Structure formats: structure tokens, C-alpha cells
Coordinates of C-alpha atoms in Angstrom, one line a residue:
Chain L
X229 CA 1.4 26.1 31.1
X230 CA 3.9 23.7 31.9
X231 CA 5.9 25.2 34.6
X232 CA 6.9 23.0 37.1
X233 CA 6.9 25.1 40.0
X234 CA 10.0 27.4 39.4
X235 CA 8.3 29.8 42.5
X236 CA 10.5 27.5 45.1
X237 CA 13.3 27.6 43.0
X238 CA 12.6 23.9 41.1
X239 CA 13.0 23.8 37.9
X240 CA 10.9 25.6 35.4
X241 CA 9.9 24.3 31.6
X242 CA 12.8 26.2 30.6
X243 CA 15.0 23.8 32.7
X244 CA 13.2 20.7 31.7
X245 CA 14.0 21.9 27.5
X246 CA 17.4 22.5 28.7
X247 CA 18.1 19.3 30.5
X248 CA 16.3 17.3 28.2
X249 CA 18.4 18.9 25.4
X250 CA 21.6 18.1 27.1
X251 CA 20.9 14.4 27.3
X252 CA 20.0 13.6 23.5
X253 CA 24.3 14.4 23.4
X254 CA 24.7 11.1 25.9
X255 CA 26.8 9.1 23.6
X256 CA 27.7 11.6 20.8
X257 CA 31.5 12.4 20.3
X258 CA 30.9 15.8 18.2
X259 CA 28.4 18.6 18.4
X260 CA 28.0 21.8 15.9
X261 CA 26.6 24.1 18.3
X262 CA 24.5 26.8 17.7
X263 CA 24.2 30.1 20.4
X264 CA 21.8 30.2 22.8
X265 CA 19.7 27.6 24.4
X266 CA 22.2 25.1 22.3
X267 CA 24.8 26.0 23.8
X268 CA 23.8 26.3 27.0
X269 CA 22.1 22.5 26.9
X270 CA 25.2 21.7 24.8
X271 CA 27.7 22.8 28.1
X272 CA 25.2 21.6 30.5
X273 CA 25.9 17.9 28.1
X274 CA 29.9 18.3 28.8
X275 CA 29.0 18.9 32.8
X276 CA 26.5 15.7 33.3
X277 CA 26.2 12.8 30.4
X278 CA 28.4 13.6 27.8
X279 CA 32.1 14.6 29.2
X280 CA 34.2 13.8 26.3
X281 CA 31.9 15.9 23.7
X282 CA 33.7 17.7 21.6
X283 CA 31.7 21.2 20.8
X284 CA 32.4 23.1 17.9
X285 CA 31.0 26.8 17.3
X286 CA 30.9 28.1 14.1
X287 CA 33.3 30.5 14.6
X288 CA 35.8 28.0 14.3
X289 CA 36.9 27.0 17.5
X290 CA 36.8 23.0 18.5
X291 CA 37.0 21.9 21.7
X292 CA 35.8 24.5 23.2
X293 CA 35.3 24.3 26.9
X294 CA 33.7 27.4 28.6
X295 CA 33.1 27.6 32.3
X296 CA 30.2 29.8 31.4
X297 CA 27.7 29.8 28.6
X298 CA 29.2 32.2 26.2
X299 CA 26.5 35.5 25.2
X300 CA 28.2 34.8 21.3
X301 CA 30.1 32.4 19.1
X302 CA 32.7 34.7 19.6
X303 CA 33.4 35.1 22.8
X304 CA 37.5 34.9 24.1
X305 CA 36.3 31.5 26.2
X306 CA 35.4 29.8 23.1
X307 CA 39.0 30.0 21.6
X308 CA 41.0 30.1 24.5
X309 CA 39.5 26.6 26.0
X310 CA 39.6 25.6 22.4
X311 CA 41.7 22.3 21.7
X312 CA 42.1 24.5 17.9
X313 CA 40.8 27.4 16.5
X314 CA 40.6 27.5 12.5
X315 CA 39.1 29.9 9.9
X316 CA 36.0 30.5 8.8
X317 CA 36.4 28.8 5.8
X318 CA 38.1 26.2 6.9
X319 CA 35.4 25.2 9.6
X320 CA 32.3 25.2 7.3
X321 CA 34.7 23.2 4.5
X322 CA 36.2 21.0 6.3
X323 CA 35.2 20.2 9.2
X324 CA 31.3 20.4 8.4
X325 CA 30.9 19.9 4.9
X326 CA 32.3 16.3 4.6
X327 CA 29.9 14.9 7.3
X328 CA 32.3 14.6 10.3
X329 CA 30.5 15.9 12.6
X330 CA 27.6 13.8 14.8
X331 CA 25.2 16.0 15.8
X332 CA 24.0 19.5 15.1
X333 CA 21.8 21.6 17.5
X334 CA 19.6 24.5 16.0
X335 CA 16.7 26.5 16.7
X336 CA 14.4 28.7 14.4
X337 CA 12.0 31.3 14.6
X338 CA 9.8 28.9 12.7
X339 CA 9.5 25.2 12.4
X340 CA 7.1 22.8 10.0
X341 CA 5.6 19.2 10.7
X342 CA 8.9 17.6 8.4
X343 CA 11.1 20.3 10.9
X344 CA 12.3 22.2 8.3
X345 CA 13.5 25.9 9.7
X346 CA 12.7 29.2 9.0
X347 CA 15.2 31.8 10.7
X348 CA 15.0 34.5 8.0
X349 CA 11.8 36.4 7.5
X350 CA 8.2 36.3 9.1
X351 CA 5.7 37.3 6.0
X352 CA 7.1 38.3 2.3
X353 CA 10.6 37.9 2.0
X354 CA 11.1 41.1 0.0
X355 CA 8.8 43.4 2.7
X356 CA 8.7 41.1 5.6
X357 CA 6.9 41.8 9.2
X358 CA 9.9 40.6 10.9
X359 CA 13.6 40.9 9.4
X360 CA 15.5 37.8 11.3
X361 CA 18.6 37.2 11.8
X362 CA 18.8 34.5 8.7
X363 CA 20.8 31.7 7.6
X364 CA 24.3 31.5 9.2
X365 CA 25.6 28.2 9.7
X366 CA 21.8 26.4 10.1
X367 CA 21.6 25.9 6.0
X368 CA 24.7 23.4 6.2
X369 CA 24.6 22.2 9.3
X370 CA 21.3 21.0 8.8
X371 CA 22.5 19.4 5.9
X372 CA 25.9 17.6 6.8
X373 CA 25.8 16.9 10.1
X374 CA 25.3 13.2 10.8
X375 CA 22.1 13.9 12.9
X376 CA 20.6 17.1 13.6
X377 CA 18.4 17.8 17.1
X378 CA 16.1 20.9 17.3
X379 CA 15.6 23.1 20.2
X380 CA 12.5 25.7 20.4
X381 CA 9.9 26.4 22.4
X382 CA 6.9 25.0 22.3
X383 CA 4.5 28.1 20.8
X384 CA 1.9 28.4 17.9
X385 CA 4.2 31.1 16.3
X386 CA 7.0 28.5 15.9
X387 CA 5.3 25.4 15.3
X388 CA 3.6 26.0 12.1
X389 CA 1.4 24.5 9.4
X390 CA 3.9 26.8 6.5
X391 CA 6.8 28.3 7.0
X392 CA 7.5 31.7 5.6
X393 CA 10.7 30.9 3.9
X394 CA 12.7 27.8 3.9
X395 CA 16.5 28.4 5.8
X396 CA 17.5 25.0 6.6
X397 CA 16.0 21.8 5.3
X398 CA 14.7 18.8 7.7
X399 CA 12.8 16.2 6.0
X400 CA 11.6 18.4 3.3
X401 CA 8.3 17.4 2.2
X402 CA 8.3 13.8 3.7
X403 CA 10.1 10.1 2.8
X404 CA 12.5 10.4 0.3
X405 CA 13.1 13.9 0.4
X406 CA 16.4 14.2 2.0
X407 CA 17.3 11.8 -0.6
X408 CA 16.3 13.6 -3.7
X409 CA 17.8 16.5 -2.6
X410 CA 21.3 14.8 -2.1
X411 CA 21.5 15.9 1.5
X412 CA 23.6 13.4 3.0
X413 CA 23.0 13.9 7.4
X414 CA 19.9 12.4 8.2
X415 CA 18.1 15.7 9.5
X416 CA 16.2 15.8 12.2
X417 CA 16.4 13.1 14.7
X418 CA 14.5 15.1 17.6
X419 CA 12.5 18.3 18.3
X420 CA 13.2 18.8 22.2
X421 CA 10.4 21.7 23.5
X422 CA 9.4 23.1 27.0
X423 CA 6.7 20.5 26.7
X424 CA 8.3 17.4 25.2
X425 CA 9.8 16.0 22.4
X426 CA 9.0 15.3 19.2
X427 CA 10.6 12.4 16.4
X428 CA 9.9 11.7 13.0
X429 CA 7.9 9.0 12.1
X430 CA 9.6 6.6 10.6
X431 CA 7.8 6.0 7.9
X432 CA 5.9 9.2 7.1
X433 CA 8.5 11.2 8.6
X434 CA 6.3 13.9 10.0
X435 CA 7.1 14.9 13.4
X436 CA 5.4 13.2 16.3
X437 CA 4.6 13.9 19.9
X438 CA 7.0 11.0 21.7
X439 CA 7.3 12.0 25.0
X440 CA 5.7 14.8 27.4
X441 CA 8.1 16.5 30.1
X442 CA 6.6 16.1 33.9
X443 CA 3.4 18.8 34.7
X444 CA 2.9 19.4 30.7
X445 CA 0.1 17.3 28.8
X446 CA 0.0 16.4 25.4
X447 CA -3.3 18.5 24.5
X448 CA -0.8 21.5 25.5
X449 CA 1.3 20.2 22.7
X450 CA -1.3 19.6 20.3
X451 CA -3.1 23.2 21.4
X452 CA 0.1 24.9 20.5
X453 CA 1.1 23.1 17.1
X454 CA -0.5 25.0 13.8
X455 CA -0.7 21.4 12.3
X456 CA -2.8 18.4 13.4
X457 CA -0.3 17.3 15.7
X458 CA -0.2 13.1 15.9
X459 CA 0.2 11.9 19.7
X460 CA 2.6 8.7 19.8
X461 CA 0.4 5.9 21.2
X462 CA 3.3 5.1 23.3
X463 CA 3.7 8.6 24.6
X464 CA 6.4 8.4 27.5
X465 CA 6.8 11.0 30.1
X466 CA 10.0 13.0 30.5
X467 CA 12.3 11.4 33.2
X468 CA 12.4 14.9 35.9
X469 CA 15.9 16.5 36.0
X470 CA 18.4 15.3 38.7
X471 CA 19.5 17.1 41.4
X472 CA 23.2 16.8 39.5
X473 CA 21.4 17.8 36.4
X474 CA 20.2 20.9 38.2
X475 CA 23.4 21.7 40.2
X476 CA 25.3 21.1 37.1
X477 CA 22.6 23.6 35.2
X478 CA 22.7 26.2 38.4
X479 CA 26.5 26.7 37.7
X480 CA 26.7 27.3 34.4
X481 CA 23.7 30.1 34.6
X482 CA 24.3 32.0 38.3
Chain N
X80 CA 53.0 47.8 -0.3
X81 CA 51.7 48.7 3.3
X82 CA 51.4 52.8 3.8
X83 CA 51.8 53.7 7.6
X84 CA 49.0 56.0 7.9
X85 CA 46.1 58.0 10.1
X86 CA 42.9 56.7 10.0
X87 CA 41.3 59.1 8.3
X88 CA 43.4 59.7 5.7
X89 CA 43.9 56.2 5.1
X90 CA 39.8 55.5 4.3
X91 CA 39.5 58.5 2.8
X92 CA 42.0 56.9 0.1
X93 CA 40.2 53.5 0.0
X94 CA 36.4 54.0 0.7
X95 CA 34.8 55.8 -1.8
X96 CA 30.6 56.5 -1.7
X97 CA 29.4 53.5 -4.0
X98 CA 32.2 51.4 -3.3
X99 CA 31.7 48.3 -2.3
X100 CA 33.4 47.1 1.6
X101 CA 33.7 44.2 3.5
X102 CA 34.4 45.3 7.2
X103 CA 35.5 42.0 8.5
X104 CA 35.8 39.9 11.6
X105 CA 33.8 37.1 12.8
X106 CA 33.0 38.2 16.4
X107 CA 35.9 39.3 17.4
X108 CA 38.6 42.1 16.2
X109 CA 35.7 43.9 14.6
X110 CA 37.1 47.4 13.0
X111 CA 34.2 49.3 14.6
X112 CA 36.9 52.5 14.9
X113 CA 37.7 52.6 11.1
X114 CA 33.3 52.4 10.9
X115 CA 33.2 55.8 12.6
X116 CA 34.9 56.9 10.6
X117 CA 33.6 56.0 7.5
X118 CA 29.6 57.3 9.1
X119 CA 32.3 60.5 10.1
X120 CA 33.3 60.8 6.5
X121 CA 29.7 60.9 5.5
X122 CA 30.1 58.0 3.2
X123 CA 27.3 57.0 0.9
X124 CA 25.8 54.3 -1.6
X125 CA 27.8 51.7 0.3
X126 CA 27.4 48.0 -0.8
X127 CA 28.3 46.8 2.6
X128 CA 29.5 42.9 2.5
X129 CA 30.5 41.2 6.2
X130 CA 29.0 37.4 6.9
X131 CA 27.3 38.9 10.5
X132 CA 26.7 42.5 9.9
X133 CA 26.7 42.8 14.0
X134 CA 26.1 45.8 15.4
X135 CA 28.7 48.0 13.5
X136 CA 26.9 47.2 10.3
X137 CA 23.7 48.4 12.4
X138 CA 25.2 52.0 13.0
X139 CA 26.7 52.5 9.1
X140 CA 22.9 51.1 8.2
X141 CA 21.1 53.2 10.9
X142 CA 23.6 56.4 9.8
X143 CA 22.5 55.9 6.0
X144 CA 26.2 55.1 4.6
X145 CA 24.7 52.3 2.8
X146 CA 22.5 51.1 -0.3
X147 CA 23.1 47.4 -0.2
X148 CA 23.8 45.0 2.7
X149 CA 25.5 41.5 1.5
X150 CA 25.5 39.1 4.9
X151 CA 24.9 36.1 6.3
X152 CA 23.3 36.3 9.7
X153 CA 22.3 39.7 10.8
X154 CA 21.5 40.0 14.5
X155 CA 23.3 41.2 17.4
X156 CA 24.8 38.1 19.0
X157 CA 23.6 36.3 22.0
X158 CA 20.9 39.6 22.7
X159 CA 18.6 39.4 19.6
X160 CA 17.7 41.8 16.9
X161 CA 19.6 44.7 14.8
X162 CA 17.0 46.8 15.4
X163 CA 18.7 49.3 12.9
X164 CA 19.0 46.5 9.8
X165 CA 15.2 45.5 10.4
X166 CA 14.0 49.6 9.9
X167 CA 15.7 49.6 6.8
X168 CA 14.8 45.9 5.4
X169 CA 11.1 46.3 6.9
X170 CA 10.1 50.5 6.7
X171 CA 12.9 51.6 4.6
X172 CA 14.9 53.7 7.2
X173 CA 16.9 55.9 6.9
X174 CA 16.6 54.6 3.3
X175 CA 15.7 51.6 1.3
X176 CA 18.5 48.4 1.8
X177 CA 18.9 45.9 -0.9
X178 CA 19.9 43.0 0.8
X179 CA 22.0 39.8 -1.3
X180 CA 21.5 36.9 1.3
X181 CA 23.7 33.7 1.5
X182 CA 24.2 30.9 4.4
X183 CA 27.9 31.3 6.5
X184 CA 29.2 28.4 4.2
X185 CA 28.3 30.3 0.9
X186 CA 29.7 33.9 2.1
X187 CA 33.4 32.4 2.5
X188 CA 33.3 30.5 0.0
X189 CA 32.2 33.2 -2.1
X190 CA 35.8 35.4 -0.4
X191 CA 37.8 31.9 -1.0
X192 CA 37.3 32.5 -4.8
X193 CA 38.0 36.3 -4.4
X194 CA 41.3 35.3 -2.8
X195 CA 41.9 32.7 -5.4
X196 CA 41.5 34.8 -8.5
X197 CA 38.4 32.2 -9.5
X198 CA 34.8 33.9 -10.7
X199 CA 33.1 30.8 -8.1
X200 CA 33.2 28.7 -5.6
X201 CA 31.7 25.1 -5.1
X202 CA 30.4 23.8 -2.1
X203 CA 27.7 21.8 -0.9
X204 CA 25.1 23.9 0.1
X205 CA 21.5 25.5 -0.2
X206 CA 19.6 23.0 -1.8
X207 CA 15.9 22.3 -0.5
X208 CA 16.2 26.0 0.9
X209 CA 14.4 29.5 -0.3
X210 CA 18.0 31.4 -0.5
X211 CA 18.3 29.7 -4.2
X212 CA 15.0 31.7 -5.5
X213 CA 15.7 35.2 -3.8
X214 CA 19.9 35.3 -4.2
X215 CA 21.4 35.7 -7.5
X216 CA 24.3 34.4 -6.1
X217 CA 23.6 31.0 -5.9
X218 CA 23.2 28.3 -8.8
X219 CA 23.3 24.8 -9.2
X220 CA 26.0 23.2 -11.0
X221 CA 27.4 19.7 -12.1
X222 CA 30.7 18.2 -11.3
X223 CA 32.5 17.4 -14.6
X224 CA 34.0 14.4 -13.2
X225 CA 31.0 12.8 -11.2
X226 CA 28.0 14.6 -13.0
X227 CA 26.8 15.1 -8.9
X228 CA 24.8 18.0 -8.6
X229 CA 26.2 20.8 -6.7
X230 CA 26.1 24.4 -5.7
X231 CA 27.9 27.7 -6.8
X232 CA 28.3 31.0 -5.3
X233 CA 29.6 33.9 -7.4
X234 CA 33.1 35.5 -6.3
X235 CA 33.1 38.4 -3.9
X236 CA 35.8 41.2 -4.7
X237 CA 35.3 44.1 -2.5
X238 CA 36.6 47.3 -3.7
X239 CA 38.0 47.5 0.1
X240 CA 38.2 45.1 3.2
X241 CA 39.1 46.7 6.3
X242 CA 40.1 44.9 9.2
X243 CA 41.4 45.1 12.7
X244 CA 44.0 43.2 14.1
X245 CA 46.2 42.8 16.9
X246 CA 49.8 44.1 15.6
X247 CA 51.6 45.3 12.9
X248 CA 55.4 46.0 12.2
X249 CA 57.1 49.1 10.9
X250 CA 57.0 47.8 7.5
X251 CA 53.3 46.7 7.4
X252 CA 53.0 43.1 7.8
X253 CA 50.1 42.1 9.4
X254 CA 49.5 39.9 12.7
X255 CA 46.4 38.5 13.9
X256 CA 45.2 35.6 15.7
X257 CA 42.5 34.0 17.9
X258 CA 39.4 33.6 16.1
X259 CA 40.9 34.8 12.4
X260 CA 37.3 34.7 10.6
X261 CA 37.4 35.6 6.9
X262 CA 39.8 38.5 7.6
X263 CA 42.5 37.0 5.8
X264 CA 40.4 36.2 2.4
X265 CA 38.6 39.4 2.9
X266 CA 41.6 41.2 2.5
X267 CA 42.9 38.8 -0.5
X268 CA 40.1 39.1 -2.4
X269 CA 39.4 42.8 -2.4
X270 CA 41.1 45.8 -5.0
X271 CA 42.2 47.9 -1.8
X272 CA 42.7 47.1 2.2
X273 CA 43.0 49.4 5.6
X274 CA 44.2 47.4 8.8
X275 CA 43.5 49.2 12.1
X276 CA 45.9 47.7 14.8
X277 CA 46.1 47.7 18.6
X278 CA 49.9 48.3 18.5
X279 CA 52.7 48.8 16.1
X280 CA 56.0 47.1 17.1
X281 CA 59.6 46.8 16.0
X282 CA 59.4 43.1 15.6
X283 CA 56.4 40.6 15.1
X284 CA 56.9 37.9 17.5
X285 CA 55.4 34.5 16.8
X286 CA 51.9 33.8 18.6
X287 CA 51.0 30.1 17.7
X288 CA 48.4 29.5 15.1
X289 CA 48.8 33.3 14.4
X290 CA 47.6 34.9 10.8
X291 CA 50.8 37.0 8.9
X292 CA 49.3 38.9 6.1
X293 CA 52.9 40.6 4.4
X294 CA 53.0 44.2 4.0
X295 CA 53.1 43.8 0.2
X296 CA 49.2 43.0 0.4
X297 CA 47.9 45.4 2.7
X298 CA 47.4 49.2 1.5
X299 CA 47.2 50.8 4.8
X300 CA 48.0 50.5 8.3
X301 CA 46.6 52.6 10.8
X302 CA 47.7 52.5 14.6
X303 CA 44.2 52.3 16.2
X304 CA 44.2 51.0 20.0
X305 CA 40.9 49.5 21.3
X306 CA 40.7 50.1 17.6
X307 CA 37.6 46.6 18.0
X308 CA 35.6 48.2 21.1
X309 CA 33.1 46.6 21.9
X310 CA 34.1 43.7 20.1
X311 CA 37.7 42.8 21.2
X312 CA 41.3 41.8 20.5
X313 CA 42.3 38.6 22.1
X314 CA 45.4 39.3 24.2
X315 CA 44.9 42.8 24.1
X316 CA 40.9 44.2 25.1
X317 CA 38.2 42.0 26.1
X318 CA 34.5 42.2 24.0
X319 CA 32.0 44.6 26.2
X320 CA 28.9 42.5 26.3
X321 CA 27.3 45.3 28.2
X322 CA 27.6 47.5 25.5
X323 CA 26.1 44.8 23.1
X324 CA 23.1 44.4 25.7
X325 CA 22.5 48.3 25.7
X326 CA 22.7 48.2 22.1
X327 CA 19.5 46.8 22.1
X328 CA 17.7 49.6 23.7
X329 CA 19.8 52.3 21.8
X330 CA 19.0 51.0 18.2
X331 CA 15.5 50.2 19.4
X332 CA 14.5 53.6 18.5
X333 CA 15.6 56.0 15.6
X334 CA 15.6 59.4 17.8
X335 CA 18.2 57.5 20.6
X336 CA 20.0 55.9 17.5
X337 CA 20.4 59.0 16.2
X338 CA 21.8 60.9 19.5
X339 CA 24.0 58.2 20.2
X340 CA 25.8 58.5 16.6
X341 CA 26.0 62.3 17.5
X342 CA 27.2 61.9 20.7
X343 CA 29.8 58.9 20.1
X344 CA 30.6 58.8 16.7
X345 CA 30.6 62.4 14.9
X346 CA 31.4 64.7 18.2
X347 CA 34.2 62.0 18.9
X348 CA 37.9 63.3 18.7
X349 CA 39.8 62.4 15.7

């Protein structure tokens, strides 16, 4: 395990995913934002290196600005810190559609070398072992948003050699894909873990390990992946969170 | 032309078993009353159509009111699984569920062309993923001006929408605002509509960037305070997320499903 000690209150893997999450939006101006750990990294993003992000939940508030995480997309935060608050139909035709929006964050029950995303059924679709949740907004957002960065954890249930069903597209089956399909965001730019993060090759596009948070080590990575998992040569190590990281991070979740 | 009416009454006269419903609301002003009382009525053979079934589409599932399930993303915001949806999808409780599966973009579009009288919609959308092989719903098609690939999704016309909003006037016109969803399509698109409100007043003051459906779309009004519990109306109730935790542990198992329906739902006072 990775843990970085969270017995004397430091932070914990979980922490390290977060903050790590929070700074690949340094420099963005918008961010689709899924629920749960994207969000939270997203609002930890709009509290330390990314002031001026604009977040934008799918149930079609922008600008939203919670104190708190929110439990759902829904929540009265969302809209009431919103600088607008539009329809369903006009958030996913508008405003995502046409490629406005910079970066998209997403997780999924399952994820492939090329990080496409499964979030809709473990086994046969028609009598599956597990019935998940499903598409949402992942399908499009993972197709129109200008860059799209991946948050899961690190496990060999997620990070698998064949997904069970295709729900959002990354880089399909390798160069070119993205292309053939018509899919006009770039996909995947970054898979952040509790362990590290991972970024397409550039030429193959497959996923690779770039960078190993503090405590974890890359055979953890490689352990955990249900694919032969290629180590960047150049593999970095996580910068640690800051204390303002953490501080910022402690208020949004006490 | 907008009928002031009691709940019951009024779904009695625009649900029918093997009708098809969208119970609207995206996360907020969910009708989870006017639900109650459709498991109340004993309704059956439902094609139930919402784009997050939440969990009021958990209980109508978990009470056996419906046949089909027509969604988007099923789960019970922020806390994880409806535990009710999955028995039926995987173990076929309390009966077998056909399920028609789209993305968020494809479900309103598919209510845009409802509203607009068209059979489809056209969006980008879909391609590269499994929904095109298992959802009818979906095909490709070509723009005639540009020849660029692109994606269709079949209209939805609900035989009944039923929605809650915040207020509604003596004649029937409609206000709602905050997070407006696909309420107002819903209710465009389908062959009959109920609208639960928190309050009936003499006049409808203006609330900026408020939704006015007029009274001579909407079939039914029903005065239904706290009408959303334990989702919410914004300015009027705030959403429960207790209740949405404890959910969890209710719907986990079909015996506790079951007492909470009795206790909460069919012992309730009308």
C-alpha cells in the first residue's frame, strides 16, 4: 500500500489522488465536473492553483462555487453560487457539444490501457454481475471536451486488460482512433491514481506510468494493472501536497 | 387547459398500468409525492422514462409498478448504488426490467424532439461506445448538407410527465426555477401532464431565470407541499441527504424495502 502515514493525520493516498487531481486544472479556464472525487479535487483546484476555474456540473449550473463539496450534481449550492443555471438540454447542446469546454474530469468503474471507460455493467450486459450506474454525461464529455483527465483508483478491478462494455471513448484502440471516429476533444490527457499518474504515449497512445506519488512504487502500479503496464524511463516522483494544499483540502472535507 | 385537482384523482386520470411516464427532475424538485401515489394506486406494466431514475424510480421498481425502465444514469447520487434497480436488472426482482439505455445528451435530446413535434433528434454523440449495439434508440445518420456522420435518437412521447414545481396560480400556469432539468420538455413532449406544487398563489411573481409553463399545457395541478421530499424545492425545502444516505441500507435488502413501502408509502395518509 501507498498510504503515506494518514495515522498522525498526514495525508493518506486518497489525499495525494485528490491533490494531484486538483493541480492538472492549474491553468485551465473551464472544467465539466463529474460528482465525487472530481468534484472534490475540482473545488480543492478553485481553493489552491486554479482560482478563476470556471466548474460546470451537468446539471446545468456554471460557475458554481460551493463552500462544501456537494453529495450530488444537484445540490442547492451548485445553483445558488452559480454565475447561470441553464437546462438540461441546453447544457449538454450548447455548452458541451461544440467543444467549449477545456477539461473534463471522469471516473469509471472500469478503465483500459487506451483509457476508455466502462461505468455501466461488470459481466454481460443483458445479465450483468453488477448493474452500474451507466452513462450520464461521461459518453459526451469524454468526447467534446477539449481534454479529458481521469480519476480512479489505482485497483486490478479498474485497471483492466478488457472492459465489459464501452461507456465513454478515450483513445479507442490506439493512434488514429479518435480520428476515425470523428471525436473532436483529444481524450485523455492524464490518468491521476492513489499511486501516480498515467499519460498516453504519444505515439502508441497506450497509457503509461509517468510519475509515482511519494511512499508508492511503480511495481505497486504495475501489480495492480490487468495489462502489461509500461514504466516511463523518466518516471518522476509526485511533488508531496503542501501544507496550503492540505489546509485548503481539510476545509472543504471537515 | 390546467384542472385544479387532488392528487389522487388527478393520476388516476393520467397514469394508466402500461402507460408510459416520465417522472421528471434532474436532482432537484423530484415528484416523489405524486410516486406514492402511483405504488398507492397499485400501478402496473409501467414504461418508466426519467434521465437519473434516483431513488424514486428505485421504490416504483422495488414496488413492481414497472416493466421497462428508460434512463440515463441510475444510481443514487453522491452515495452509490440503487440497490432496488440492480435486483431487478441483475435477479429479476420483484420482476424482470427491460431497460432502453442512452447517455444524458441523448435522453434530452430525445424529449427536445418530443417537444418539437420531430420523430428525432441529432446530436453528436455515442460513437466508439457499446450503447449503439444494445439501444435501439440510437443510429447513425448523415448530414444532408455536409455528408458528416452523425448520431440520432428516436423521439420520446410519454403518455404522462409529472413534475413538481415550486408554484402555480389559480388558473394553472406553471412556475419553476433553480435547476429546471428536462421538466419543461418532459412536459411538452408527452400526451398528458400532473404538476405537484409547493403552493398555489393568487399571482405568480417573477423569480429571475424562472420556467412559466401556461395552464393551457399542463392537465393537472395538484397542491402538494414538500410535494419533492427528499429531494427539494429551491426557495421552498431543502434536499435531505440523510435520507438519501439511509436509502442505501433500506433498499439494500428486499424484506426492509418492503416494510419501508408499507410503512411510508401505502399506510401514509391521503
Amino acid at each position: 500500500m501507498s498510504d503515506l502515514g494518514d495515522v498522525n493525520g498526514g495525508p493518506s493516498a486518497e489525499d495525494m489522488m485528490t491533490v494531484a487531481a486538483s493541480r492538472a486544472l492549474e491553468g485551465r479556464r473551464t472544467c465539466f465536473v463529474g460528482i465525487g472525487l472530481p468534484s472534490l479535487a475540482a473545488n480543492l483546484a478553485r481553493a489552491t492553483c486554479a482560482p478563476g476555474i470556471v466548474l460546470i456540473y451537468e446539471s446545468g449550473t456554471i460557475g458554481s462555487k460551493p463552500e462544501r463539496p456537494p453529495l450530488s450534481i444537484g445540490d442547492g449550492s451548485l445553483a445558488e453560487t452559480a454565475d447561470t443555471v441553464v437546462s438540461s438540454a441546453e447544457i449538454f447542446n450548447y455548452w458541451l457539444q461544440p467543444g467549449r469546454i477545456d477539461v473534463g474530469f471522469l471516473g469509471a468503474a472500469q478503465l483500459d490501457r487506451y483509457a476508455n471507460l466502462n461505468t455501466t455493467v461488470i459481466g454481460d450486459y443483458r445479465r450483468p454481475k453488477v448493474r452500474l450506474p451507466g452513462a450520464g454525461g461521461a459518453p459526451e464529455i469524454a468526447a467534446s471536451c477539449k481534454e479529458t483527465i481521469v480519476v480512479v483508483r489505482h485497483t486490478p478491478r479498474i485497471f483492466v486488460d478488457r472492459l465489459d462494455f464501452t461507456t465513454s471513448v478515450g483513445h479507442g484502440d490506439g493512434p488514429g482512433a479518435r480520428e476515425r471516429l470523428g471525436l473532436r476533444g483529444a481524450g485523455p490527457v492524464r490518468v491521476i491514481t492513489d499511486l501516480g499518474v498515467l499519460e498516453p504515449d504519444p505515439g502508441t497512445r497506450e497509457l503509461v506510468l509517468t510519475s509515482v506519488h511519494p511512499g508508492a512504487r511503480p511495481e505497486d502500479a504495475v501489480a495492480r494493472t490487468g495489462w502489461p503496464l509500461c514504466v516511463s524511463p523518466a518516471l518522476a516522483v509526485t511533488e508531496p501536497p503542501s501544507a496550503a494544499e492540505l489546509d485548503a483540502l481539510r476545509a472543504l472535507t471537515s | 387547459m390546467a384542472v385544479l385537482a387532488a392528487l389522487p384523482e388527478a393520476l388516476a386520470a393520467a397514469v394508466r398500468d402500461g402507460d408510459s411516464v416520465a417522472l421528471e427532475g434532474f436532482t432537484h424538485l423530484i415528484p416523489h409525492a405524486a410516486a406514492h401515489e402511483l405504488i398507492r394506486q397499485g400501478r402496473k406494466d409501467l414504461t418508466l422514462i426519467r434521465m437519473t431514475p434516483d431513488v424514486i424510480y428505485d421504490q416504483l421498481i422495488g414496488a413492481g409498478c414497472a416493466a421497462k425502465l428508460v434512463f440515463s444514469w441510475g444510481g443514487n447520487p453522491g452515495v452509490g448504488s440503487l440497490h432496488r434497480l440492480r435486483d431487478a436488472v441483475e435477479h429479476g426482482w420483484p420482476r424482470e426490467l427491460d431497460i432502453e439505455e442512452h447517455s444524458h445528451a441523448g435522453m434530452v435530446n430525445r424529449y427536445v424532439a418530443g417537444a418539437s413535434g420531430l420523430p428525432f433528434a441529432v446530436l453528436r454523440g455515442y460513437v466508439g461506445t457499446d450503447l449503439v449495439d444494445v439501444t435501439d434508440s440510437i443510429a447513425p445518420i448523415d448530414c444532408p448538407f455536409t455528408g458528416e456522420r452523425l448520431t440520432a435518437v428516436s423521439a420520446l412521447n410519454p403518455d404522462a410527465a409529472v413534475i413538481h414545481a415550486q408554484r402555480a396560480d389559480r388558473d394553472g400556469n406553471v412556475q419553476l426555477w433553480g435547476i429546471v432539468g428536462a421538466q419543461k420538455e418532459a412536459v411538452l413532449a408527452a400526451t398528458r401532464s400532473v404538476v405537484t406544487v409547493e403552493e398555489i398563489v393568487d399571482e405568480l411573481e417573477p423569480v429571475p431565470g424562472a420556467i412559466l409553463l401556461p395552464h393551457w399545457v399542463v392537465d393537472w395541478v395538484c397542491e402538494v407541499p414538500g410535494g419533492a421530499s427528499p429531494s427539494y424545492a429551491a426557495g421552498y425545502t431543502e434536499r435531505d441527504n440523510d435520507f438519501y444516505r439511509e436509502w442505501d441500507a433500506v433498499s439494500r435488502d428486499r424484506e426492509t424495502f418492503l416494510a419501508w413501502i408499507h410503512s411510508n408509502v401505502m399506510t401514509e395518509a391521503r
